[in-house]
Amino acid sequence: MNGFLRNLLIGTVYFGLGQLGLALAAASTNIAPIWPASGFAFAAILLWNLSCLPYIVLADLALSVTTGPFAASDVLTALANALSALAGMVLLQRFKSPGSIHERSWNMVLLLLCGTVVTAGLASSMSVLGLVRGGQLAQAEALPVWWTWFLSDAAGVVLLTPLLVVWQEKGLAGLRPWRPESLLLLTGLLLAGWVMFGQRQLEIAEHYPVAFVLAPVLVWAGFRLDLRILTLAILVFSVQAVAGTTMSLGPFGHLGLPDSYLLLQVFLMVMASMVFILSSVNAQSHLAELSLRQSQAALRYANERLEQRVLERTKELRQALKELRRAERSYRALYENAIQGMFRSSLDGRIKTANPAFAHMLGYASPEDLLRESGMESVYVFPEDRREWLASIRQQGFLRNYELRLRRKDGTPLWVLGNVLLTQGDDGEEVLEGIEIDVTEKALAEQELERERQRLEEDLRAAGEIQKRLLPRDGAELPGAAMAWTFVPSGQVGGDAFNFLPLADGSTAFYMLDVSGHGVPSALVAFSACQALQDAGGMQGGSTAGRLGIMPRPVEVMRRLEAEFPFNRFGQFFTLCYMVLDARQGLLTWSCAGHPPPLLLRPGQTPSLLDGSGPAVGLGHAEGFREDQVALEPGDRLLLYTDGVTEYRAADGELFGEERLLAVLAEAADLTREQVLAHVTERLGDFGQGRRPGDDVSMLLVEYLGPEGVGGKAGT
């Protein structure tokens, strides 16, 4: 059930109980013997949550409307009833003991005290004060009205709140209402209620408190009945008593109002409180008895197990001693036969114990020969090493994976790697316990490896300088064209190369190649390919072709390179874009071998990718090469680039891509050649978040100036 429906039901029940209380009131005096709504409000706030308070206030106001004209004091009364129940709940939660209410006598007493003294007392006091202040009640009548109001609310709390709380806490679990003793007690209690309050009393009984004759029966019920059944029985008995007294029957009926109601209320509260407290005391004693029995059973079980555990423990100790002796023998064998050197020494360097491996490591025939030495100072090549080593051990208490350079007995060098621990010996003296292995061969190999690494770095630097020579020279003039370039290496040596070639017929060739792989082999192939391209004029007939002005077409250049750089010879292939610019005619002829075709940047138009590509050079597919041609206009630009641009990766692995490159070039349409390349490089850096490129980034930007234009070269 959701909160709204539950709170609405609480308000409805409160209103119904209020109507029941009004129905029990005497017609001439409006005095009710019991006000069940107060007990229900206290239980509702205690068992559920504070969200039901507004619904209780609204239900109380609705009750006021049904009893007569609405007055301001009705609001005060409604608020007083709700807030007094809240105050009782707060005090109960503050001082109650851990556990449920029905199983702790102190909790039951506190429930009744908070419900009567706090909830009923505050509600009646605030309500009567509001009536007096509002002029609806004379000050002289305040005390009798307060007393009647208080007893009515208190009776409602005593009779109804324990019932709701107990049933909410226990539910139906373990309920056995049909036991013969329970049936006998219930029948006797209800029959006594009918005899006592169901008929008019004899005249002689009117002067004696015969109602309290029921006390033994109620005490018996408190000790024997389940508290859930008992609360229902007390409620039914109270209904009998209220009904009989209202009809002027029973021991209090002849007294008249309000005395009959006052005595009835006191009687019911005393009897119910006594029975509920006795029942909770009984429940608490049962729990204590059950706990005692469980403790006794646990103690008996523990005593029974103790001897068994002693026997088992004795057996375990014997087995452990046996295993310890076996482990000691194994440890001794391991210690004597280990290939690692093991030792124990004092802080001043005196060896106390050592295994054969440690003695042999230092060049001694046996541990006994080593122990006869006065100390270990002589084994250190540099005495300050031992002082630093010992200081680190004192500071940390241990040292792991340390490496020391020592010397053997015969003076030969020795490198050891080990762990050492600072501990206390049997005599309380601080000692060092360590394990060391001989890493002399490894140390010598590392020294040789370091020398080889230095030589390799020198070779790589030299190769890097060679690679720079494969790039365009500064200060060169180009007929009818100008260019700018940029090169960002991924390492010291790569396989990218690009340049221009003035041809004998007055045209200019531009090329860009990218050798597979990285390192020196790629750089050597790139260097050889550039040398072959430099001799492009001799690819068809040597110098004669050059003198006659017969230049090889781009597709023929590709086929010649395919023949000179077979994959089975070099183990590598390369991509190449080779284009020839005839500035006099404004014609560009190009051929691409596995390389991205040139990008055409025409003023006022979107950058576009020229068609045409074939297989890479070195794969044996010369028949797949092709060439294309396009007419240029002054101001047209051509961009050659390697896949290091489009395959530049971001941190998440995303590629820069061709579409992003075209968009960046469109942004830079109005920039100079150098600014265009700088803009693309900046965008690459932003995309990669400063990461080093995984491949060389090469770009060559050529601008056609027209037949009469003379440009130059710029590079970054």
XYZ file of C-alpha atoms in Angstrom:
716
model
C 0.000 0.000 0.000
C 1.450 3.375 -0.958
C 1.804 6.213 1.519
C -1.188 8.246 0.385
C -3.678 5.394 0.603
C -2.304 4.307 3.958
C -2.541 7.818 5.418
C -6.027 8.233 3.988
C -7.056 4.975 5.657
C -5.539 6.167 8.958
C -7.539 9.390 8.784
C -10.718 7.466 7.957
C -10.261 5.043 10.865
C -9.531 7.949 13.205
C -12.736 9.667 12.093
C -14.717 6.445 12.597
C -13.298 5.896 16.088
C -14.124 9.503 16.932
C -17.712 8.940 15.828
C -17.784 5.817 18.008
C -16.585 7.860 20.989
C -19.274 10.455 20.350
C -21.877 7.707 20.123
C -20.850 6.444 23.578
C -21.195 9.922 25.106
C -24.200 10.666 27.287
C -26.786 12.651 25.382
C -27.284 15.291 28.088
C -23.639 15.878 28.984
C -21.538 14.888 25.921
C -19.280 13.005 28.363
C -17.697 9.932 26.683
C -16.414 7.123 28.915
C -13.608 6.366 26.446
C -12.098 8.186 23.488
C -10.565 5.411 21.290
C -9.342 7.889 18.654
C -6.579 9.125 20.990
C -5.150 5.619 21.374
C -5.328 5.039 17.624
C -3.550 8.347 16.847
C -0.724 7.529 19.284
C -0.309 4.042 17.789
C -0.457 5.324 14.184
C 2.340 7.856 14.713
C 4.391 5.272 16.624
C 3.998 2.403 14.137
C 4.016 4.257 10.833
C 5.534 7.650 10.074
C 4.863 11.305 10.674
C 3.231 11.760 7.272
C -0.091 10.650 8.800
C -0.217 13.705 11.124
C -1.992 16.029 8.627
C -4.633 13.364 7.957
C -5.264 12.959 11.702
C -5.676 16.738 12.051
C -8.111 16.841 9.112
C -10.096 13.927 10.527
C -10.290 15.685 13.908
C -11.557 18.854 12.226
C -14.152 16.794 10.373
C -15.332 15.410 13.724
C -15.698 18.952 15.048
C -17.898 19.890 12.098
C -20.254 16.985 12.829
C -20.746 18.017 16.498
C -21.854 21.605 15.965
C -20.820 24.997 14.554
C -17.134 25.231 13.671
C -15.033 27.392 16.032
C -11.391 28.470 16.213
C -10.933 26.303 19.284
C -11.654 23.250 17.112
C -8.423 23.896 15.197
C -6.483 24.145 18.457
C -8.076 20.898 19.683
C -7.175 19.066 16.470
C -3.580 20.316 16.590
C -3.350 19.501 20.299
C -4.476 15.887 19.724
C -1.939 15.363 16.910
C 1.021 17.140 18.526
C 0.493 15.472 21.905
C 0.609 12.063 20.199
C 3.823 13.171 18.464
C 5.338 14.261 21.799
C 4.492 10.913 23.376
C 6.096 9.058 20.466
C 9.305 11.147 20.706
C 9.683 10.487 24.436
C 8.973 6.787 23.986
C 11.599 6.423 21.254
C 14.092 8.411 23.342
C 13.888 6.334 26.526
C 12.755 2.844 25.430
C 15.106 -0.109 25.760
C 16.302 -2.043 22.696
C 13.879 -4.697 21.533
C 10.136 -4.917 21.060
C 7.623 -3.390 23.462
C 5.767 -6.596 24.336
C 8.961 -8.406 25.422
C 10.340 -5.660 27.707
C 8.391 -4.667 30.831
C 10.082 -1.249 30.921
C 8.995 -0.591 27.346
C 5.386 -1.497 28.193
C 5.402 0.762 31.280
C 6.948 3.568 29.217
C 4.325 3.083 26.482
C 1.487 3.448 29.006
C 3.125 6.422 30.740
C 3.849 8.305 27.505
C 0.366 7.535 26.203
C -1.489 8.648 29.326
C 0.601 11.291 31.063
C 2.121 12.881 27.939
C -0.318 12.274 25.085
C -3.608 12.390 27.017
C -2.341 15.002 29.494
C -1.071 17.405 26.840
C -4.111 16.962 24.598
C -6.640 17.613 27.394
C -4.624 20.517 28.823
C -4.193 22.313 25.497
C -7.802 21.697 24.460
C -9.304 22.924 27.762
C -6.996 25.944 27.700
C -8.217 26.763 24.198
C -11.846 26.524 25.290
C -11.238 28.797 28.286
C -9.297 31.340 26.204
C -11.996 31.262 23.556
C -14.742 31.953 26.089
C -16.490 28.637 25.407
C -15.772 27.285 28.900
C -15.974 29.014 32.257
C -12.765 29.003 34.249
C -14.537 27.441 37.236
C -15.519 24.435 35.108
C -12.059 23.942 33.609
C -10.730 21.413 36.130
C -13.719 18.988 36.045
C -13.776 19.150 32.240
C -10.003 18.620 32.068
C -10.233 15.612 34.411
C -13.031 14.019 32.374
C -11.226 14.760 29.090
C -7.926 13.383 30.394
C -9.427 10.126 31.702
C -11.368 9.582 28.464
C -8.217 10.051 26.307
C -6.068 8.024 28.709
C -8.556 5.145 28.692
C -8.496 5.156 24.887
C -4.691 4.997 24.905
C -4.498 2.195 27.498
C -7.093 0.007 25.795
C -6.259 0.539 22.107
C -2.559 1.472 21.734
C -1.070 -1.754 23.264
C -3.409 -3.834 21.100
C -2.267 -2.177 17.853
C 1.424 -2.150 18.833
C 1.497 -5.809 19.927
C -0.316 -7.065 16.830
C 1.945 -4.993 14.579
C 5.091 -6.367 16.249
C 4.106 -10.047 16.472
C 1.562 -10.536 13.686
C 0.047 -14.023 13.532
C 3.279 -15.960 14.081
C 2.925 -18.661 16.753
C -0.635 -17.679 17.674
C -2.570 -20.551 19.363
C -5.958 -19.218 20.483
C -7.642 -22.641 20.710
C -5.699 -24.067 23.608
C -8.090 -25.347 26.322
C -6.597 -23.069 28.947
C -6.897 -20.038 26.670
C -10.509 -20.859 25.833
C -11.319 -21.374 29.524
C -9.740 -18.065 30.525
C -11.396 -16.138 27.703
C -14.777 -17.668 28.439
C -14.431 -16.965 32.160
C -13.321 -13.375 31.555
C -16.155 -12.611 29.146
C -18.712 -14.362 31.369
C -17.494 -12.372 34.377
C -17.837 -9.183 32.359
C -21.401 -10.058 31.438
C -22.286 -10.965 35.054
C -20.577 -7.875 36.436
C -21.695 -5.270 33.904
C -24.610 -6.924 32.139
C -27.216 -6.503 34.885
C -28.141 -4.269 37.752
C -26.222 -4.914 40.966
C -27.803 -5.847 44.268
C -28.300 -2.964 46.673
C -25.762 -4.403 49.114
C -23.118 -4.478 46.351
C -23.537 -0.801 45.611
C -21.459 0.118 48.664
C -18.500 -2.195 47.908
C -15.896 -2.208 45.085
C -17.049 -5.587 43.797
C -15.605 -4.864 40.331
C -12.113 -5.453 41.670
C -13.088 -9.061 42.441
C -12.103 -9.634 38.806
C -8.470 -8.809 39.603
C -7.393 -12.453 40.230
C -8.957 -13.567 36.956
C -7.196 -10.777 35.095
C -3.880 -11.556 36.794
C -4.277 -15.211 35.817
C -5.002 -14.152 32.234
C -1.959 -11.857 32.241
C 0.340 -14.745 33.146
C -1.222 -17.432 30.934
C -2.614 -15.785 27.808
C -0.688 -14.630 24.756
C -0.516 -10.838 24.865
C -2.236 -10.586 21.474
C -5.251 -12.579 22.704
C -5.127 -10.739 26.011
C -5.360 -7.288 24.399
C -8.387 -8.387 22.370
C -10.010 -9.915 25.468
C -9.434 -6.734 27.484
C -10.915 -4.688 24.633
C -14.048 -6.895 24.509
C -14.321 -6.800 28.308
C -14.011 -2.999 28.201
C -16.768 -2.797 25.595
C -18.983 -4.832 27.954
C -18.122 -2.545 30.874
C -18.693 0.671 28.903
C -21.980 -0.589 27.468
C -23.238 -1.736 30.865
C -22.238 1.471 32.650
C -23.788 3.590 29.894
C -27.081 1.726 30.515
C -26.723 2.299 34.317
C -25.823 -1.366 34.866
C -22.891 -2.896 36.701
C -21.135 -1.754 39.852
C -20.788 1.845 38.655
C -24.072 2.398 36.859
C -26.034 3.511 39.925
C -23.666 6.418 40.691
C -24.868 8.638 37.888
C -22.826 10.931 35.659
C -20.028 11.849 35.746
C -19.003 9.681 38.722
C -19.947 6.393 37.063
C -17.757 7.182 34.026
C -14.843 8.376 36.159
C -14.811 5.183 38.235
C -15.245 3.060 35.105
C -12.299 4.787 33.413
C -10.043 4.363 36.434
C -11.099 0.731 36.807
C -10.437 -0.119 33.162
C -7.079 1.678 33.070
C -5.873 0.084 36.307
C -6.963 -3.409 35.299
C -5.635 -3.138 31.721
C -2.311 -1.554 32.739
C -1.784 -4.175 35.430
C -2.541 -7.039 33.060
C -0.405 -5.671 30.203
C 2.589 -5.023 32.451
C 2.280 -8.472 34.046
C 2.084 -10.066 30.592
C 5.186 -8.193 29.380
C 7.031 -9.157 32.587
C 5.995 -12.748 31.964
C 7.180 -12.560 28.337
C 10.484 -11.060 29.429
C 10.970 -13.806 32.010
C 10.199 -16.433 29.353
C 12.829 -14.893 27.094
C 15.336 -14.834 29.937
C 14.538 -18.448 30.774
C 14.896 -19.437 27.130
C 18.207 -17.585 26.913
C 19.378 -19.305 30.112
C 18.436 -22.716 28.739
C 20.237 -21.981 25.508
C 23.306 -20.845 27.446
C 23.218 -23.994 29.575
C 22.876 -26.151 26.474
C 25.747 -24.287 24.836
C 27.844 -24.735 27.981
C 27.130 -28.464 28.071
C 28.012 -28.734 24.412
C 31.206 -26.748 25.004
C 32.168 -29.004 27.904
C 31.515 -32.075 25.790
C 33.590 -30.661 22.966
C 36.420 -29.466 25.179
C 37.894 -32.872 25.881
C 37.478 -33.859 22.256
C 39.218 -30.665 21.177
C 42.050 -31.327 23.640
C 42.575 -34.759 22.119
C 42.374 -33.366 18.606
C 44.731 -30.524 19.484
C 47.240 -32.923 21.016
C 47.132 -34.980 17.850
C 47.525 -31.831 15.744
C 50.512 -30.712 17.819
C 52.205 -34.075 17.390
C 51.570 -33.927 13.663
C 52.798 -30.321 13.547
C 55.972 -31.278 15.405
C 56.522 -34.095 12.949
C 55.981 -31.732 10.014
C 58.268 -29.160 11.627
C 61.091 -31.672 11.866
C 60.502 -32.723 8.277
C 60.456 -29.074 7.185
C 63.652 -28.419 9.120
C 65.368 -31.240 7.270
C 64.025 -29.943 3.961
C 65.126 -26.405 4.807
C 68.589 -27.609 5.743
C 68.867 -29.504 2.453
C 67.598 -26.476 0.555
C 69.990 -24.201 2.431
C 72.979 -26.425 1.727
C 72.140 -27.135 -1.934
C 70.650 -23.799 -3.054
C 72.305 -22.038 -5.971
C 71.561 -18.673 -4.301
C 73.968 -17.430 -1.698
C 72.433 -17.166 1.803
C 74.097 -15.509 4.769
C 73.663 -13.991 8.204
C 76.085 -11.302 9.322
C 76.525 -8.694 12.030
C 76.203 -5.017 11.226
C 80.000 -4.630 11.345
C 80.401 -7.194 8.549
C 81.256 -10.394 10.438
C 79.730 -13.457 8.748
C 77.878 -15.611 11.282
C 76.462 -18.276 8.947
C 76.633 -18.888 5.204
C 75.697 -21.652 2.809
C 78.160 -23.221 0.337
C 76.799 -21.216 -2.607
C 77.603 -17.912 -0.868
C 81.107 -19.084 -0.010
C 81.783 -20.276 -3.569
C 80.361 -16.999 -4.925
C 83.049 -15.076 -3.013
C 85.780 -17.515 -4.067
C 86.085 -19.623 -0.888
C 86.198 -23.410 -0.872
C 83.715 -23.821 1.983
C 81.608 -21.774 4.445
C 84.165 -22.585 7.147
C 86.915 -20.832 5.167
C 84.660 -17.795 4.778
C 83.793 -17.691 8.498
C 87.480 -17.541 9.367
C 87.755 -14.168 7.615
C 87.739 -11.176 9.994
C 85.151 -9.204 8.026
C 83.591 -8.334 4.676
C 85.219 -4.943 4.073
C 87.668 -6.387 1.558
C 84.979 -7.669 -0.818
C 83.661 -4.172 -1.624
C 85.256 -2.474 -4.616
C 84.093 0.890 -3.282
C 83.853 1.041 0.551
C 81.308 3.877 0.363
C 78.901 1.447 -1.366
C 78.685 -0.588 1.836
C 78.045 2.518 3.942
C 75.193 3.647 1.667
C 73.818 0.087 1.528
C 73.862 -0.234 5.325
C 72.257 3.214 5.804
C 69.367 2.272 3.503
C 68.809 -0.970 5.416
C 68.802 0.850 8.770
C 66.275 3.361 7.447
C 63.818 0.875 5.900
C 64.535 -2.316 7.818
C 65.048 -4.180 4.553
C 66.373 -3.791 1.023
C 65.040 -5.577 -2.047
C 66.547 -6.130 -5.488
C 69.701 -4.201 -4.685
C 72.746 -4.613 -6.913
C 76.315 -4.325 -5.631
C 79.707 -4.544 -7.260
C 82.064 -6.733 -5.199
C 85.322 -8.569 -5.696
C 86.097 -12.227 -5.103
C 88.908 -13.568 -2.958
C 91.198 -13.649 -6.019
C 90.309 -10.036 -6.932
C 88.085 -10.746 -9.959
C 84.936 -8.581 -10.249
C 81.601 -9.842 -8.933
C 78.128 -8.324 -9.310
C 75.403 -9.592 -6.994
C 71.639 -9.021 -6.873
C 69.870 -9.724 -3.593
C 67.456 -9.010 -0.773
C 68.444 -8.358 2.835
C 66.449 -8.007 6.066
C 67.425 -6.320 9.333
C 66.314 -8.538 12.235
C 67.333 -9.729 15.695
C 69.290 -12.858 16.437
C 68.682 -15.285 19.270
C 70.939 -13.223 21.545
C 69.044 -9.980 20.803
C 71.810 -8.578 18.581
C 70.778 -6.912 15.314
C 71.834 -9.034 12.349
C 71.447 -8.999 8.582
C 69.892 -11.960 6.783
C 70.150 -11.989 3.025
C 69.973 -13.917 -0.236
C 72.216 -13.019 -3.175
C 72.687 -14.344 -6.688
C 75.653 -13.922 -9.024
C 74.669 -11.599 -11.893
C 78.194 -10.937 -13.154
C 77.483 -12.267 -16.648
C 74.295 -10.226 -16.805
C 76.092 -7.056 -15.683
C 78.858 -7.547 -18.258
C 76.255 -8.202 -20.950
C 74.367 -5.043 -19.977
C 77.556 -3.015 -20.240
C 78.174 -4.398 -23.708
C 74.526 -3.765 -24.603
C 74.833 -0.152 -23.460
C 77.870 0.315 -25.699
C 75.954 -1.182 -28.626
C 72.986 1.081 -27.859
C 75.200 4.147 -27.956
C 76.681 3.055 -31.287
C 73.168 2.456 -32.637
C 72.028 5.910 -31.528
C 74.986 7.406 -33.366
C 74.034 5.430 -36.490
C 70.422 6.568 -36.174
C 71.451 10.190 -35.842
C 73.585 9.817 -38.936
C 70.690 8.183 -40.791
C 68.430 11.020 -39.656
C 70.802 13.537 -41.174
C 70.772 11.543 -44.413
C 66.965 11.586 -44.405
C 66.953 15.381 -44.080
C 68.969 15.541 -47.311
C 66.084 13.856 -49.120
C 63.914 16.933 -48.486
C 63.800 20.040 -50.719
C 66.740 22.456 -50.596
C 66.313 26.012 -49.427
C 66.384 28.871 -51.952
C 65.452 26.894 -55.074
C 63.460 28.701 -57.793
C 60.677 26.910 -59.662
C 59.392 27.878 -63.116
C 55.737 28.890 -62.872
C 55.232 27.489 -59.385
C 55.984 27.923 -55.697
C 55.866 25.417 -52.881
C 55.942 24.982 -49.116
C 56.450 21.820 -47.125
C 56.421 20.436 -43.624
C 57.807 17.232 -42.137
C 57.080 15.925 -38.603
C 58.981 12.664 -37.951
C 57.543 10.040 -35.622
C 61.068 9.009 -34.615
C 64.677 9.688 -35.513
C 64.488 7.784 -38.803
C 61.496 7.127 -41.019
C 60.574 6.113 -44.528
C 58.991 9.369 -45.802
C 60.723 11.397 -48.538
C 59.606 14.133 -50.931
C 61.254 16.656 -53.260
C 61.029 18.316 -56.659
C 63.007 17.581 -59.852
C 63.665 20.208 -62.569
C 63.307 18.285 -65.851
C 65.239 18.919 -69.058
C 62.099 19.957 -70.992
C 61.458 22.872 -68.581
C 58.754 21.126 -66.585
C 59.048 20.264 -62.893
C 58.411 16.900 -61.234
C 57.163 16.665 -57.652
C 57.085 13.412 -55.729
C 56.271 12.053 -52.285
C 56.992 8.485 -51.203
C 56.372 6.502 -48.022
C 58.328 3.290 -47.406
C 56.674 0.581 -45.320
C 57.979 0.188 -41.785
C 60.323 2.431 -39.820
C 63.974 2.665 -38.917
C 67.181 2.409 -40.873
C 65.968 -0.167 -43.475
C 63.064 2.090 -44.457
C 65.363 5.109 -44.637
C 67.823 3.235 -46.889
C 65.063 2.184 -49.294
C 63.764 5.776 -49.334
C 67.260 7.062 -50.074
C 67.720 4.577 -52.942
C 64.304 5.424 -54.401
C 65.101 9.146 -54.312
C 68.387 8.494 -56.101
C 66.496 6.577 -58.774
C 64.024 9.443 -59.168
C 66.882 11.957 -59.422
C 68.028 9.972 -62.465
C 64.528 10.072 -63.961
C 65.894 11.623 -67.137
C 67.885 8.435 -67.784
C 65.034 5.989 -67.320
C 64.421 5.831 -71.046
C 67.652 5.862 -72.871
C 70.087 7.549 -70.515
C 71.502 10.994 -71.234
C 70.375 10.904 -74.857
C 66.755 11.118 -73.753
C 67.628 14.056 -71.563
C 69.463 15.879 -74.371
C 66.549 15.344 -76.727
C 64.108 16.618 -74.107
C 62.259 13.312 -74.018
C 61.146 12.958 -70.412
C 59.589 9.736 -69.106
C 55.872 9.906 -68.384
C 54.845 9.406 -64.719
C 53.450 5.942 -65.413
C 56.758 4.914 -66.989
C 58.598 6.164 -63.901
C 56.397 3.881 -61.790
C 57.133 0.841 -63.968
C 60.879 1.447 -63.892
C 60.825 1.759 -60.074
C 58.795 -1.454 -59.861
C 61.545 -3.227 -61.779
C 64.355 -1.767 -59.659
C 62.750 -2.352 -56.211
C 61.200 -5.837 -56.154
C 59.774 -6.891 -52.768
C 61.629 -10.210 -52.761
C 64.912 -8.312 -52.871
C 64.364 -5.527 -50.352
C 61.616 -7.060 -48.187
C 59.762 -3.746 -48.309
C 57.452 -1.800 -50.584
C 56.668 1.902 -50.823
C 53.834 4.141 -51.950
C 54.581 7.005 -54.330
C 52.805 9.975 -55.864
C 54.730 11.388 -58.852
C 53.413 14.417 -60.743
C 54.860 16.594 -63.517
C 53.859 20.264 -63.869
C 54.179 21.865 -67.321
C 53.946 25.544 -66.317
C 53.900 26.804 -69.913
C 50.756 24.856 -70.809
C 49.270 24.770 -67.299
C 49.005 20.965 -67.381
C 49.541 18.590 -64.464
C 50.190 14.903 -65.148
C 50.369 12.514 -62.212
C 50.494 8.856 -61.255
C 49.984 7.354 -57.794
C 51.217 3.953 -56.624
C 49.229 3.042 -53.513
C 49.581 6.654 -52.336
C 46.788 9.157 -51.631
C 46.182 11.202 -54.832
C 46.906 14.950 -54.755
C 44.323 17.315 -53.247
C 43.299 20.172 -55.570
C 42.739 23.495 -53.771
C 41.114 25.827 -56.319
C 40.197 29.354 -55.208
C 36.477 29.747 -54.567
C 35.836 25.996 -54.660
C 35.720 23.222 -52.104
C 38.987 21.242 -51.852
C 38.728 18.013 -53.852
C 40.652 14.767 -54.222
C 42.043 14.048 -57.707
C 41.307 10.621 -59.133
C 43.783 7.908 -59.833
C 45.713 5.378 -57.808
C 47.411 2.062 -58.438
C 49.256 -0.651 -56.530
C 52.253 0.141 -54.333
C 55.761 -0.114 -55.786
C 57.473 -3.426 -55.087
C 54.432 -5.732 -55.089
C 54.873 -6.929 -58.699
C 51.756 -5.337 -60.246
C 53.261 -2.951 -62.808
C 50.283 -3.429 -65.141
C 48.059 -1.651 -62.608
C 49.838 1.700 -62.850
C 47.979 4.570 -64.566
C 48.340 8.295 -65.054
C 45.895 11.204 -65.195
C 46.031 14.808 -66.327
C 44.294 18.045 -65.333
C 44.496 21.643 -66.573
C 45.469 24.190 -63.936
C 44.683 27.858 -63.526
C 46.932 30.399 -61.813
C 46.324 30.250 -58.053
C 45.488 26.538 -58.017
C 47.216 24.601 -55.259
C 48.088 20.907 -55.009
C 48.712 19.124 -51.696
C 50.753 15.930 -51.516
C 50.649 14.158 -48.144
C 51.399 10.781 -46.570
C 48.962 8.590 -44.662
C 50.575 9.851 -41.447
C 48.181 12.829 -41.800
C 44.878 11.005 -42.279
C 45.838 8.171 -39.908
C 46.844 10.509 -37.074
C 45.140 9.010 -34.009
C 43.396 10.697 -31.101
C 43.629 9.391 -27.539
C 40.526 7.200 -28.049
C 41.920 5.673 -31.264
C 39.842 7.736 -33.721
C 41.594 8.596 -37.016
C 41.929 12.169 -38.293
C 40.555 11.022 -41.635
C 40.240 12.427 -45.122
C 36.963 14.303 -44.509
C 38.405 16.190 -41.543
C 41.501 17.073 -43.635
C 39.309 18.524 -46.422
C 37.363 20.551 -43.865
C 40.548 21.961 -42.316
C 41.876 22.907 -45.768
C 38.601 24.681 -46.528
C 39.095 26.764 -43.376
C 42.549 27.826 -44.607
C 41.538 28.806 -48.148
C 42.610 32.457 -47.718
C 45.928 31.743 -45.983
C 49.403 31.677 -47.489
C 51.044 28.380 -48.363
C 53.095 28.319 -45.171
C 50.075 29.327 -43.085
C 47.984 26.543 -44.633
C 50.508 23.898 -43.589
C 50.872 25.444 -40.125
C 47.083 25.443 -39.747
C 46.818 21.750 -40.661
C 49.699 20.871 -38.312
C 48.020 22.776 -35.476
C 44.713 20.969 -36.061
C 46.544 17.632 -36.009
C 48.125 18.512 -32.657
C 44.759 19.546 -31.209
C 43.145 16.345 -32.459
C 45.870 14.159 -30.938
C 45.994 16.224 -27.722
C 49.737 16.663 -28.033
C 50.417 12.959 -28.641
C 53.455 12.067 -30.757
C 52.342 10.898 -34.219
C 52.483 7.164 -34.829
C 53.838 7.709 -38.366
C 55.808 10.431 -40.161
C 53.661 13.440 -41.115
C 54.749 14.835 -44.511
C 52.986 17.528 -46.571
C 54.082 19.287 -49.794
C 51.937 22.203 -51.028
C 52.547 23.357 -54.651
C 50.924 26.524 -56.035
C 50.677 27.140 -59.802
C 51.620 30.785 -60.550
C 51.093 30.756 -64.322
C 53.380 30.501 -67.359
C 55.466 33.548 -66.436
C 55.536 33.114 -62.651
C 58.717 32.249 -60.806
C 58.279 31.050 -57.250
C 60.388 29.490 -54.614
C 60.390 26.895 -51.902
C 59.688 27.175 -48.230
C 59.854 24.391 -45.675
C 59.179 23.684 -42.017
